Short mmCIF file of N, CA and C in Angstrom, two decimals:
data_model
loop_
_atom_site.label_atom_id
_atom_site.label_comp_id
_atom_site.label_asym_id
_atom_site.label_seq_id
_atom_site.Cartn_x
_atom_site.Cartn_y
_atom_site.Cartn_z
N UNK A 1456 -80.07 17.04 23.11
CA UNK A 1456 -79.91 16.15 21.97
C UNK A 1456 -81.24 16.01 21.25
N UNK A 1457 -81.25 16.12 19.94
CA UNK A 1457 -82.44 15.97 19.14
C UNK A 1457 -82.80 14.50 19.06
N UNK A 1458 -84.05 14.14 19.44
CA UNK A 1458 -84.43 12.73 19.42
C UNK A 1458 -84.85 12.26 18.03
N UNK A 1459 -85.09 13.18 17.12
CA UNK A 1459 -85.43 12.79 15.75
C UNK A 1459 -84.18 12.91 14.88
N UNK A 1460 -83.24 12.04 15.18
CA UNK A 1460 -81.96 12.11 14.49
C UNK A 1460 -81.41 10.71 14.28
N UNK A 1461 -80.45 10.62 13.40
CA UNK A 1461 -79.68 9.39 13.25
C UNK A 1461 -78.64 9.37 14.36
N UNK A 1462 -78.53 8.25 15.05
CA UNK A 1462 -77.48 8.03 16.02
C UNK A 1462 -76.39 7.27 15.27
N UNK A 1463 -75.24 7.88 15.11
CA UNK A 1463 -74.18 7.31 14.26
C UNK A 1463 -72.90 7.15 15.08
N UNK A 1464 -72.35 5.95 15.04
CA UNK A 1464 -71.07 5.67 15.68
C UNK A 1464 -70.01 5.66 14.60
N UNK A 1465 -68.90 6.35 14.84
CA UNK A 1465 -67.82 6.40 13.86
C UNK A 1465 -66.52 5.97 14.52
N UNK A 1466 -65.73 5.21 13.78
CA UNK A 1466 -64.43 4.78 14.29
C UNK A 1466 -63.49 4.60 13.10
N UNK A 1467 -62.20 4.68 13.38
CA UNK A 1467 -61.19 4.46 12.36
C UNK A 1467 -60.37 3.23 12.72
N UNK A 1468 -59.79 2.62 11.70
CA UNK A 1468 -58.88 1.50 11.90
C UNK A 1468 -57.87 1.54 10.76
N UNK A 1469 -56.84 0.73 10.88
CA UNK A 1469 -55.82 0.69 9.84
C UNK A 1469 -55.66 -0.70 9.28
N UNK A 1470 -55.22 -0.75 8.05
CA UNK A 1470 -54.86 -2.01 7.39
C UNK A 1470 -53.51 -1.80 6.72
N UNK A 1471 -52.80 -2.88 6.51
CA UNK A 1471 -51.51 -2.77 5.84
C UNK A 1471 -51.30 -4.00 4.97
N UNK A 1472 -50.17 -4.01 4.30
CA UNK A 1472 -49.83 -5.17 3.48
C UNK A 1472 -49.34 -6.35 4.32
N UNK A 1473 -49.08 -6.11 5.60
CA UNK A 1473 -48.75 -7.24 6.48
C UNK A 1473 -50.05 -7.99 6.78
N UNK A 1474 -50.07 -9.29 6.55
CA UNK A 1474 -51.33 -10.04 6.70
C UNK A 1474 -51.80 -10.12 8.15
N UNK A 1475 -53.11 -10.17 8.31
CA UNK A 1475 -53.75 -10.43 9.60
C UNK A 1475 -53.73 -11.95 9.79
N UNK A 1476 -52.83 -12.44 10.62
CA UNK A 1476 -52.67 -13.88 10.79
C UNK A 1476 -53.85 -14.43 11.59
N UNK A 1477 -54.53 -15.42 11.01
CA UNK A 1477 -55.65 -16.08 11.65
C UNK A 1477 -55.50 -17.58 11.52
N UNK A 1478 -56.04 -18.30 12.47
CA UNK A 1478 -56.04 -19.76 12.43
C UNK A 1478 -56.84 -20.22 11.23
N UNK A 1479 -56.39 -21.29 10.58
CA UNK A 1479 -57.08 -21.81 9.41
C UNK A 1479 -56.94 -23.32 9.37
N UNK A 1480 -57.59 -23.95 8.42
CA UNK A 1480 -57.53 -25.40 8.25
C UNK A 1480 -56.70 -25.73 7.02
N UNK A 1481 -56.09 -26.92 7.05
CA UNK A 1481 -55.36 -27.41 5.88
C UNK A 1481 -55.24 -28.92 6.02
N UNK A 1482 -54.95 -29.62 4.92
CA UNK A 1482 -54.76 -31.06 5.03
C UNK A 1482 -53.62 -31.39 5.99
N UNK A 1483 -53.74 -32.50 6.68
CA UNK A 1483 -52.74 -32.92 7.64
C UNK A 1483 -51.36 -32.99 6.97
N UNK A 1484 -50.38 -32.42 7.63
CA UNK A 1484 -49.02 -32.44 7.12
C UNK A 1484 -48.69 -31.32 6.15
N UNK A 1485 -49.65 -30.49 5.82
CA UNK A 1485 -49.42 -29.39 4.88
C UNK A 1485 -49.71 -28.06 5.57
N UNK A 1486 -48.80 -27.64 6.39
CA UNK A 1486 -48.97 -26.38 7.10
C UNK A 1486 -49.00 -25.23 6.10
N UNK A 1487 -50.06 -24.40 6.16
CA UNK A 1487 -50.12 -23.29 5.20
C UNK A 1487 -49.03 -22.26 5.48
N UNK A 1488 -48.48 -21.70 4.43
CA UNK A 1488 -47.44 -20.67 4.53
C UNK A 1488 -47.97 -19.38 3.93
N UNK A 1489 -47.70 -18.27 4.61
CA UNK A 1489 -48.02 -16.96 4.07
C UNK A 1489 -46.74 -16.31 3.58
N UNK A 1490 -46.69 -15.97 2.34
CA UNK A 1490 -45.51 -15.30 1.80
C UNK A 1490 -45.90 -13.86 1.48
N UNK A 1491 -45.14 -12.96 2.06
CA UNK A 1491 -45.39 -11.55 1.79
C UNK A 1491 -44.06 -10.82 1.78
N UNK A 1492 -44.10 -9.56 1.39
CA UNK A 1492 -42.87 -8.79 1.15
C UNK A 1492 -42.42 -7.94 2.32
N UNK A 1493 -42.99 -8.11 3.49
CA UNK A 1493 -42.67 -7.28 4.65
C UNK A 1493 -42.79 -5.79 4.32
N UNK A 1494 -43.84 -5.46 3.59
CA UNK A 1494 -44.08 -4.08 3.20
C UNK A 1494 -44.99 -3.43 4.23
N UNK A 1495 -44.61 -2.26 4.72
CA UNK A 1495 -45.36 -1.60 5.78
C UNK A 1495 -46.36 -0.57 5.26
N UNK A 1496 -46.61 -0.53 3.95
CA UNK A 1496 -47.58 0.45 3.44
C UNK A 1496 -48.90 0.26 4.15
N UNK A 1497 -49.50 1.40 4.54
CA UNK A 1497 -50.73 1.36 5.33
C UNK A 1497 -51.82 2.19 4.68
N UNK A 1498 -53.03 1.80 4.99
CA UNK A 1498 -54.21 2.60 4.63
C UNK A 1498 -55.06 2.70 5.88
N UNK A 1499 -55.90 3.70 5.90
CA UNK A 1499 -56.81 3.88 7.02
C UNK A 1499 -58.23 3.78 6.51
N UNK A 1500 -59.09 3.27 7.36
CA UNK A 1500 -60.50 3.16 7.01
C UNK A 1500 -61.34 3.75 8.13
N UNK A 1501 -62.42 4.37 7.73
CA UNK A 1501 -63.38 4.93 8.69
C UNK A 1501 -64.73 4.31 8.39
N UNK A 1502 -65.39 3.86 9.44
CA UNK A 1502 -66.71 3.29 9.30
C UNK A 1502 -67.69 4.04 10.18
N UNK A 1503 -68.88 4.28 9.65
CA UNK A 1503 -69.94 4.95 10.40
C UNK A 1503 -71.18 4.07 10.34
N UNK A 1504 -71.65 3.64 11.49
CA UNK A 1504 -72.81 2.77 11.58
C UNK A 1504 -73.88 3.49 12.38
N UNK A 1505 -75.06 3.66 11.76
CA UNK A 1505 -76.10 4.42 12.43
C UNK A 1505 -77.47 3.83 12.28
N UNK A 1506 -78.36 4.29 13.14
CA UNK A 1506 -79.78 3.93 13.05
C UNK A 1506 -80.59 5.16 13.43
N UNK A 1507 -81.84 5.20 12.97
CA UNK A 1507 -82.67 6.36 13.25
C UNK A 1507 -83.30 6.18 14.62
N UNK A 1508 -83.16 7.18 15.46
CA UNK A 1508 -83.57 7.07 16.86
C UNK A 1508 -85.07 6.86 17.04
N UNK A 1509 -85.89 7.38 16.14
CA UNK A 1509 -87.33 7.24 16.31
C UNK A 1509 -87.98 6.37 15.25
N UNK A 1510 -87.21 5.91 14.26
CA UNK A 1510 -87.79 5.10 13.20
C UNK A 1510 -86.83 3.99 12.77
N UNK A 1511 -86.71 2.92 13.58
CA UNK A 1511 -85.79 1.84 13.22
C UNK A 1511 -86.18 1.12 11.93
N UNK A 1512 -87.42 1.33 11.45
CA UNK A 1512 -87.83 0.71 10.18
C UNK A 1512 -87.00 1.24 9.01
N UNK A 1513 -86.33 2.36 9.23
CA UNK A 1513 -85.46 2.89 8.17
C UNK A 1513 -84.18 2.08 8.05
N UNK A 1514 -83.95 1.18 9.00
CA UNK A 1514 -82.81 0.28 8.92
C UNK A 1514 -81.53 0.87 9.48
N UNK A 1515 -80.59 -0.02 9.71
CA UNK A 1515 -79.24 0.40 10.10
C UNK A 1515 -78.50 0.78 8.84
N UNK A 1516 -77.72 1.83 8.90
CA UNK A 1516 -76.97 2.29 7.72
C UNK A 1516 -75.48 2.28 8.02
N UNK A 1517 -74.75 1.74 7.09
CA UNK A 1517 -73.30 1.65 7.22
C UNK A 1517 -72.65 2.39 6.07
N UNK A 1518 -71.79 3.35 6.39
CA UNK A 1518 -71.00 3.98 5.34
C UNK A 1518 -69.52 3.81 5.68
N UNK A 1519 -68.71 3.87 4.65
CA UNK A 1519 -67.32 3.45 4.77
C UNK A 1519 -66.43 4.36 3.94
N UNK A 1520 -65.22 4.62 4.44
CA UNK A 1520 -64.25 5.46 3.74
C UNK A 1520 -62.88 4.84 3.90
N UNK A 1521 -62.11 4.81 2.83
CA UNK A 1521 -60.77 4.22 2.84
C UNK A 1521 -59.81 5.19 2.19
N UNK A 1522 -58.64 5.39 2.81
CA UNK A 1522 -57.65 6.29 2.21
C UNK A 1522 -56.24 5.81 2.55
N UNK A 1523 -55.27 6.08 1.68
CA UNK A 1523 -53.87 5.76 2.02
C UNK A 1523 -53.41 6.63 3.17
N UNK A 1524 -52.48 6.13 3.96
CA UNK A 1524 -51.96 6.91 5.07
C UNK A 1524 -52.89 6.89 6.26
N UNK A 1525 -52.87 7.96 7.05
CA UNK A 1525 -53.70 8.00 8.25
C UNK A 1525 -54.59 9.24 8.24
N UNK A 1526 -55.60 9.23 9.10
CA UNK A 1526 -56.53 10.35 9.20
C UNK A 1526 -55.97 11.43 10.11
N UNK A 1527 -56.19 12.67 9.70
CA UNK A 1527 -55.96 13.82 10.55
C UNK A 1527 -57.29 14.59 10.57
N UNK A 1528 -57.30 15.76 11.16
CA UNK A 1528 -58.55 16.51 11.26
C UNK A 1528 -59.13 16.81 9.88
N UNK A 1529 -58.29 17.24 8.94
CA UNK A 1529 -58.79 17.56 7.59
C UNK A 1529 -59.38 16.32 6.91
N UNK A 1530 -58.74 15.18 7.06
CA UNK A 1530 -59.25 13.94 6.48
C UNK A 1530 -60.58 13.53 7.10
N UNK A 1531 -60.71 13.73 8.40
CA UNK A 1531 -61.97 13.38 9.06
C UNK A 1531 -63.09 14.34 8.69
N UNK A 1532 -62.76 15.60 8.47
CA UNK A 1532 -63.78 16.55 8.01
C UNK A 1532 -64.29 16.13 6.63
N UNK A 1533 -63.39 15.65 5.79
CA UNK A 1533 -63.79 15.13 4.48
C UNK A 1533 -64.75 13.95 4.64
N UNK A 1534 -64.46 13.06 5.58
CA UNK A 1534 -65.34 11.92 5.85
C UNK A 1534 -66.71 12.42 6.31
N UNK A 1535 -66.73 13.40 7.19
CA UNK A 1535 -68.01 13.93 7.69
C UNK A 1535 -68.80 14.63 6.59
N UNK A 1536 -68.11 15.30 5.67
CA UNK A 1536 -68.82 15.93 4.54
C UNK A 1536 -69.47 14.86 3.66
N UNK A 1537 -68.78 13.73 3.46
CA UNK A 1537 -69.39 12.64 2.70
C UNK A 1537 -70.54 12.01 3.47
N UNK A 1538 -70.40 11.96 4.80
CA UNK A 1538 -71.47 11.42 5.63
C UNK A 1538 -72.73 12.29 5.54
N UNK A 1539 -72.55 13.60 5.45
CA UNK A 1539 -73.70 14.50 5.30
C UNK A 1539 -74.49 14.16 4.04
N UNK A 1540 -73.78 13.89 2.95
CA UNK A 1540 -74.44 13.50 1.70
C UNK A 1540 -75.12 12.14 1.88
N UNK A 1541 -74.44 11.20 2.54
CA UNK A 1541 -74.97 9.86 2.75
C UNK A 1541 -76.29 9.91 3.53
N UNK A 1542 -76.36 10.78 4.55
CA UNK A 1542 -77.57 10.90 5.36
C UNK A 1542 -78.48 12.02 4.86
N UNK A 1543 -78.21 12.52 3.66
CA UNK A 1543 -79.03 13.51 2.98
C UNK A 1543 -79.31 14.75 3.83
N UNK A 1544 -78.32 15.14 4.62
CA UNK A 1544 -78.44 16.36 5.41
C UNK A 1544 -79.36 16.24 6.61
N UNK A 1545 -79.90 15.04 6.89
CA UNK A 1545 -80.75 14.86 8.07
C UNK A 1545 -79.91 15.03 9.34
N UNK A 1546 -80.58 15.27 10.46
CA UNK A 1546 -79.88 15.44 11.73
C UNK A 1546 -79.12 14.18 12.09
N UNK A 1547 -77.87 14.35 12.55
CA UNK A 1547 -77.02 13.24 12.97
C UNK A 1547 -76.40 13.60 14.32
N UNK A 1548 -76.52 12.65 15.25
CA UNK A 1548 -75.78 12.73 16.51
C UNK A 1548 -74.64 11.74 16.35
N UNK A 1549 -73.43 12.26 16.26
CA UNK A 1549 -72.25 11.44 16.01
C UNK A 1549 -71.58 11.09 17.33
N UNK A 1550 -71.37 9.79 17.53
CA UNK A 1550 -70.74 9.29 18.76
C UNK A 1550 -69.39 8.72 18.37
N UNK A 1551 -68.32 9.27 18.95
CA UNK A 1551 -66.99 8.75 18.67
C UNK A 1551 -66.10 8.91 19.89
N UNK A 1552 -64.89 8.37 19.78
CA UNK A 1552 -63.99 8.33 20.95
C UNK A 1552 -63.22 9.64 21.10
N UNK A 1553 -62.26 9.63 22.01
CA UNK A 1553 -61.53 10.85 22.36
C UNK A 1553 -60.27 11.10 21.55
N UNK A 1554 -60.14 10.52 20.37
CA UNK A 1554 -58.98 10.77 19.51
C UNK A 1554 -58.78 12.28 19.36
N UNK A 1555 -57.54 12.71 19.42
CA UNK A 1555 -57.29 14.17 19.40
C UNK A 1555 -57.84 14.84 18.15
N UNK A 1556 -57.79 14.17 16.99
CA UNK A 1556 -58.33 14.77 15.76
C UNK A 1556 -59.85 14.94 15.84
N UNK A 1557 -60.53 14.14 16.66
CA UNK A 1557 -61.99 14.26 16.81
C UNK A 1557 -62.37 15.52 17.56
N UNK A 1558 -61.50 15.99 18.45
CA UNK A 1558 -61.84 17.10 19.33
C UNK A 1558 -60.88 18.28 19.17
N UNK A 1559 -60.18 18.33 18.05
CA UNK A 1559 -59.23 19.42 17.81
C UNK A 1559 -59.99 20.74 17.66
N UNK A 1560 -59.27 21.83 17.79
CA UNK A 1560 -59.88 23.16 17.65
C UNK A 1560 -60.50 23.32 16.26
N UNK A 1561 -59.79 22.85 15.22
CA UNK A 1561 -60.31 22.97 13.85
C UNK A 1561 -61.59 22.14 13.67
N UNK A 1562 -61.62 20.94 14.26
CA UNK A 1562 -62.82 20.10 14.15
C UNK A 1562 -63.99 20.75 14.87
N UNK A 1563 -63.77 21.25 16.08
CA UNK A 1563 -64.86 21.88 16.82
C UNK A 1563 -65.38 23.12 16.11
N UNK A 1564 -64.48 23.88 15.47
CA UNK A 1564 -64.90 25.07 14.72
C UNK A 1564 -65.75 24.66 13.51
N UNK A 1565 -65.33 23.60 12.82
CA UNK A 1565 -66.09 23.13 11.66
C UNK A 1565 -67.46 22.63 12.09
N UNK A 1566 -67.51 21.83 13.15
CA UNK A 1566 -68.79 21.27 13.63
C UNK A 1566 -69.72 22.39 14.07
N UNK A 1567 -69.20 23.46 14.66
CA UNK A 1567 -70.04 24.57 15.12
C UNK A 1567 -70.79 25.22 13.96
N UNK A 1568 -70.28 25.09 12.73
CA UNK A 1568 -70.93 25.67 11.55
C UNK A 1568 -71.94 24.72 10.91
N UNK A 1569 -72.05 23.50 11.43
CA UNK A 1569 -72.91 22.49 10.83
C UNK A 1569 -74.22 22.39 11.62
N UNK A 1570 -75.35 22.70 10.96
CA UNK A 1570 -76.63 22.62 11.66
C UNK A 1570 -77.19 21.20 11.69
N UNK A 1571 -76.62 20.29 10.95
CA UNK A 1571 -77.12 18.92 10.87
C UNK A 1571 -76.40 17.97 11.84
N UNK A 1572 -75.33 18.42 12.48
CA UNK A 1572 -74.44 17.53 13.22
C UNK A 1572 -74.21 17.99 14.65
N UNK A 1573 -74.29 17.03 15.57
CA UNK A 1573 -73.84 17.28 16.95
C UNK A 1573 -72.99 16.09 17.38
N UNK A 1574 -72.07 16.33 18.31
CA UNK A 1574 -71.10 15.32 18.72
C UNK A 1574 -71.34 14.86 20.15
N UNK A 1575 -71.10 13.59 20.38
CA UNK A 1575 -71.09 13.00 21.72
C UNK A 1575 -69.83 12.16 21.83
N UNK A 1576 -69.26 12.14 23.02
CA UNK A 1576 -67.99 11.45 23.23
C UNK A 1576 -68.21 10.13 23.98
N UNK A 1577 -67.59 9.08 23.47
CA UNK A 1577 -67.60 7.80 24.19
C UNK A 1577 -66.69 7.90 25.41
N UNK A 1578 -66.97 7.13 26.46
CA UNK A 1578 -66.05 7.11 27.60
C UNK A 1578 -64.68 6.57 27.17
N UNK A 1579 -63.65 6.96 27.88
CA UNK A 1579 -62.30 6.48 27.56
C UNK A 1579 -62.22 4.97 27.78
N UNK A 1580 -61.45 4.30 26.94
CA UNK A 1580 -61.18 2.87 27.07
C UNK A 1580 -62.47 2.04 27.12
N UNK A 1581 -63.38 2.32 26.20
CA UNK A 1581 -64.64 1.58 26.16
C UNK A 1581 -64.97 1.14 24.74
N UNK A 1582 -64.08 0.36 24.10
CA UNK A 1582 -64.36 -0.06 22.72
C UNK A 1582 -65.61 -0.93 22.62
N UNK A 1583 -66.01 -1.58 23.72
CA UNK A 1583 -67.19 -2.43 23.70
C UNK A 1583 -68.48 -1.63 23.49
N UNK A 1584 -68.41 -0.32 23.66
CA UNK A 1584 -69.59 0.53 23.44
C UNK A 1584 -69.70 1.02 22.00
N UNK A 1585 -68.70 0.76 21.19
CA UNK A 1585 -68.71 1.24 19.80
C UNK A 1585 -68.95 0.06 18.86
N UNK A 1586 -70.12 0.01 18.21
CA UNK A 1586 -70.43 -1.12 17.33
C UNK A 1586 -69.51 -1.22 16.12
N UNK A 1587 -68.83 -0.14 15.75
CA UNK A 1587 -67.94 -0.19 14.59
C UNK A 1587 -66.73 -1.09 14.89
N UNK A 1588 -66.38 -1.26 16.16
CA UNK A 1588 -65.30 -2.19 16.52
C UNK A 1588 -65.65 -3.61 16.07
N UNK A 1589 -66.93 -3.96 16.13
CA UNK A 1589 -67.36 -5.29 15.67
C UNK A 1589 -67.28 -5.40 14.15
N UNK A 1590 -67.51 -4.29 13.46
CA UNK A 1590 -67.33 -4.26 12.01
C UNK A 1590 -65.87 -4.58 11.67
N UNK A 1591 -64.93 -3.89 12.34
CA UNK A 1591 -63.51 -4.14 12.07
C UNK A 1591 -63.17 -5.60 12.36
N UNK A 1592 -63.67 -6.12 13.45
CA UNK A 1592 -63.39 -7.51 13.81
C UNK A 1592 -63.90 -8.46 12.73
N UNK A 1593 -65.09 -8.22 12.23
CA UNK A 1593 -65.67 -9.07 11.19
C UNK A 1593 -64.82 -9.04 9.93
N UNK A 1594 -64.40 -7.84 9.51
CA UNK A 1594 -63.56 -7.74 8.31
C UNK A 1594 -62.22 -8.44 8.49
N UNK A 1595 -61.60 -8.25 9.65
CA UNK A 1595 -60.26 -8.80 9.87
C UNK A 1595 -60.28 -10.31 10.09
N UNK A 1596 -61.42 -10.85 10.47
CA UNK A 1596 -61.53 -12.30 10.64
C UNK A 1596 -61.95 -13.01 9.37
N UNK A 1597 -62.50 -12.29 8.39
CA UNK A 1597 -62.96 -12.92 7.16
C UNK A 1597 -62.13 -12.46 5.96
N UNK A 1598 -62.48 -11.31 5.41
CA UNK A 1598 -61.87 -10.88 4.15
C UNK A 1598 -60.39 -10.58 4.28
N UNK A 1599 -59.96 -10.05 5.40
CA UNK A 1599 -58.55 -9.67 5.55
C UNK A 1599 -57.71 -10.76 6.21
N UNK A 1600 -58.34 -11.83 6.66
CA UNK A 1600 -57.60 -12.90 7.35
C UNK A 1600 -56.63 -13.57 6.39
N UNK A 1601 -55.36 -13.60 6.77
CA UNK A 1601 -54.31 -14.29 6.02
C UNK A 1601 -54.15 -13.75 4.59
N UNK A 1602 -54.57 -12.52 4.35
CA UNK A 1602 -54.44 -11.92 3.02
C UNK A 1602 -53.05 -11.32 2.89
N UNK A 1603 -52.28 -11.85 1.98
CA UNK A 1603 -50.93 -11.34 1.71
C UNK A 1603 -50.95 -10.66 0.34
N UNK A 1604 -51.46 -9.45 0.29
CA UNK A 1604 -51.57 -8.74 -0.97
C UNK A 1604 -50.25 -8.12 -1.38
N UNK A 1605 -50.10 -7.91 -2.68
CA UNK A 1605 -48.90 -7.26 -3.20
C UNK A 1605 -49.02 -5.74 -3.19
N UNK A 1606 -50.26 -5.25 -3.25
CA UNK A 1606 -50.51 -3.81 -3.33
C UNK A 1606 -51.63 -3.44 -2.37
N UNK A 1607 -51.65 -2.17 -1.96
CA UNK A 1607 -52.74 -1.71 -1.10
C UNK A 1607 -54.09 -1.88 -1.79
N UNK A 1608 -54.12 -1.86 -3.11
CA UNK A 1608 -55.37 -2.06 -3.83
C UNK A 1608 -55.96 -3.43 -3.54
N UNK A 1609 -55.11 -4.45 -3.33
CA UNK A 1609 -55.60 -5.79 -2.99
C UNK A 1609 -56.32 -5.77 -1.65
N UNK A 1610 -55.74 -5.08 -0.70
CA UNK A 1610 -56.34 -4.96 0.64
C UNK A 1610 -57.63 -4.14 0.55
N UNK A 1611 -57.60 -3.07 -0.22
CA UNK A 1611 -58.79 -2.22 -0.38
C UNK A 1611 -59.93 -3.01 -1.01
N UNK A 1612 -59.62 -3.80 -2.04
CA UNK A 1612 -60.66 -4.61 -2.69
C UNK A 1612 -61.27 -5.61 -1.71
N UNK A 1613 -60.44 -6.28 -0.93
CA UNK A 1613 -60.95 -7.25 0.04
C UNK A 1613 -61.80 -6.56 1.10
N UNK A 1614 -61.38 -5.38 1.53
CA UNK A 1614 -62.13 -4.64 2.53
C UNK A 1614 -63.50 -4.23 1.98
N UNK A 1615 -63.53 -3.76 0.75
CA UNK A 1615 -64.81 -3.37 0.15
C UNK A 1615 -65.72 -4.57 -0.06
N UNK A 1616 -65.16 -5.74 -0.38
CA UNK A 1616 -65.97 -6.95 -0.48
C UNK A 1616 -66.61 -7.27 0.87
N UNK A 1617 -65.84 -7.07 1.95
CA UNK A 1617 -66.38 -7.30 3.28
C UNK A 1617 -67.51 -6.35 3.63
N UNK A 1618 -67.35 -5.08 3.25
CA UNK A 1618 -68.41 -4.10 3.49
C UNK A 1618 -69.67 -4.49 2.73
N UNK A 1619 -69.52 -4.95 1.48
CA UNK A 1619 -70.67 -5.41 0.69
C UNK A 1619 -71.32 -6.62 1.35
N UNK A 1620 -70.51 -7.55 1.88
CA UNK A 1620 -71.05 -8.73 2.56
C UNK A 1620 -71.90 -8.30 3.76
N UNK A 1621 -71.38 -7.38 4.54
CA UNK A 1621 -72.09 -6.93 5.74
C UNK A 1621 -73.37 -6.18 5.37
N UNK A 1622 -73.29 -5.32 4.36
CA UNK A 1622 -74.48 -4.57 3.93
C UNK A 1622 -75.53 -5.48 3.30
N UNK A 1623 -75.10 -6.59 2.69
CA UNK A 1623 -76.04 -7.50 2.05
C UNK A 1623 -76.86 -8.30 3.07
N UNK A 1624 -76.38 -8.38 4.30
CA UNK A 1624 -77.09 -9.09 5.35
C UNK A 1624 -77.55 -8.07 6.38
N UNK A 1625 -78.80 -7.58 6.29
CA UNK A 1625 -79.24 -6.50 7.17
C UNK A 1625 -79.20 -6.86 8.65
N UNK A 1626 -79.13 -8.14 8.97
CA UNK A 1626 -79.07 -8.54 10.38
C UNK A 1626 -77.72 -8.20 11.01
N UNK A 1627 -76.65 -8.22 10.21
CA UNK A 1627 -75.32 -7.97 10.77
C UNK A 1627 -75.16 -6.57 11.36
N UNK A 1628 -75.48 -5.50 10.62
CA UNK A 1628 -75.34 -4.17 11.23
C UNK A 1628 -76.18 -4.02 12.50
N UNK A 1629 -77.41 -4.57 12.49
CA UNK A 1629 -78.23 -4.50 13.70
C UNK A 1629 -77.59 -5.27 14.84
N UNK A 1630 -76.99 -6.42 14.52
CA UNK A 1630 -76.36 -7.20 15.60
C UNK A 1630 -75.17 -6.45 16.19
N UNK A 1631 -74.42 -5.72 15.36
CA UNK A 1631 -73.32 -4.92 15.88
C UNK A 1631 -73.85 -3.87 16.86
N UNK A 1632 -74.96 -3.22 16.47
CA UNK A 1632 -75.56 -2.20 17.34
C UNK A 1632 -76.08 -2.82 18.64
N UNK A 1633 -76.80 -3.95 18.52
CA UNK A 1633 -77.40 -4.57 19.70
C UNK A 1633 -76.34 -5.11 20.65
N UNK A 1634 -75.20 -5.54 20.12
CA UNK A 1634 -74.14 -6.12 20.96
C UNK A 1634 -73.58 -5.11 21.96
N UNK A 1635 -73.71 -3.84 21.68
CA UNK A 1635 -73.20 -2.81 22.58
C UNK A 1635 -74.09 -2.61 23.79
N UNK A 1636 -75.28 -3.22 23.78
CA UNK A 1636 -76.21 -3.04 24.89
C UNK A 1636 -77.19 -1.91 24.65
N UNK A 1637 -77.21 -1.35 23.45
CA UNK A 1637 -78.16 -0.29 23.14
C UNK A 1637 -79.59 -0.80 23.27
N UNK A 1638 -80.47 0.04 23.76
CA UNK A 1638 -81.89 -0.28 23.77
C UNK A 1638 -82.48 0.32 22.51
N UNK A 1639 -82.90 -0.53 21.61
CA UNK A 1639 -83.44 -0.09 20.32
C UNK A 1639 -84.93 -0.37 20.34
N UNK A 1640 -85.75 0.64 19.99
CA UNK A 1640 -87.20 0.49 19.97
C UNK A 1640 -87.67 0.47 18.54
N UNK A 1641 -88.50 -0.49 18.13
CA UNK A 1641 -88.94 -1.64 18.91
C UNK A 1641 -87.76 -2.57 19.19
N UNK A 1642 -87.90 -3.45 20.21
CA UNK A 1642 -86.77 -4.30 20.60
C UNK A 1642 -86.22 -5.16 19.46
N UNK A 1643 -87.09 -5.51 18.49
CA UNK A 1643 -86.64 -6.32 17.36
C UNK A 1643 -86.98 -5.58 16.09
N UNK A 1644 -86.04 -4.79 15.56
CA UNK A 1644 -86.30 -4.06 14.32
C UNK A 1644 -86.79 -5.01 13.22
N UNK A 1645 -87.41 -4.48 12.19
CA UNK A 1645 -88.06 -5.31 11.19
C UNK A 1645 -87.17 -6.38 10.58
N UNK A 1646 -85.89 -6.13 10.45
CA UNK A 1646 -85.03 -7.13 9.83
C UNK A 1646 -84.28 -7.94 10.88
N UNK A 1647 -84.70 -7.88 12.14
CA UNK A 1647 -84.04 -8.65 13.19
C UNK A 1647 -85.08 -9.32 14.08
N UNK A 1648 -86.22 -9.73 13.50
CA UNK A 1648 -87.26 -10.36 14.31
C UNK A 1648 -86.78 -11.68 14.86
N UNK A 1649 -87.31 -12.07 16.02
CA UNK A 1649 -86.89 -13.31 16.67
C UNK A 1649 -87.22 -14.53 15.84
N UNK A 1650 -88.31 -14.47 15.05
CA UNK A 1650 -88.72 -15.67 14.31
C UNK A 1650 -87.90 -15.90 13.04
N UNK A 1651 -86.94 -15.04 12.74
CA UNK A 1651 -86.13 -15.22 11.53
C UNK A 1651 -84.93 -16.07 11.81
#
């Protein structure tokens, strides 16, 4: 593994027009009601959260992709091609789970042609090791909580607002990374100092 590379965790999740039911507050006697159309339209989102292995001063970087339907190998290759542009062709060690599309014959053939990318596999049933799971949790507890949109565009807009919120606070992406138990050098990156 190249030590002068971005370590990037990638994960996918889904959203739909069915609201993410979360506990909320309301005046006594006025139970909030969610009205929606029982529409099962779905979109998929992919998030990639990375940091530079030898230079944490470059910051944690979060990139995001949203598409209708679900991801297959071709869709994930498209995400990786956009990620190459996002990381300006620098070396990336991509860490992801054992989803069949991640390790398909077509994916492995495509990755073999990429000099900027190498893959590492997360252990099975270990979502606590993937910081992108915390990203999904943050979005679903805030922007997507109790959202009863009429169109997938409503859900997409709320999701993008959440990504902007997370990117606007540089401590959040670092906290997602640190929560996994990663040892990051220096122990307190510039935007995560103890005195802040």
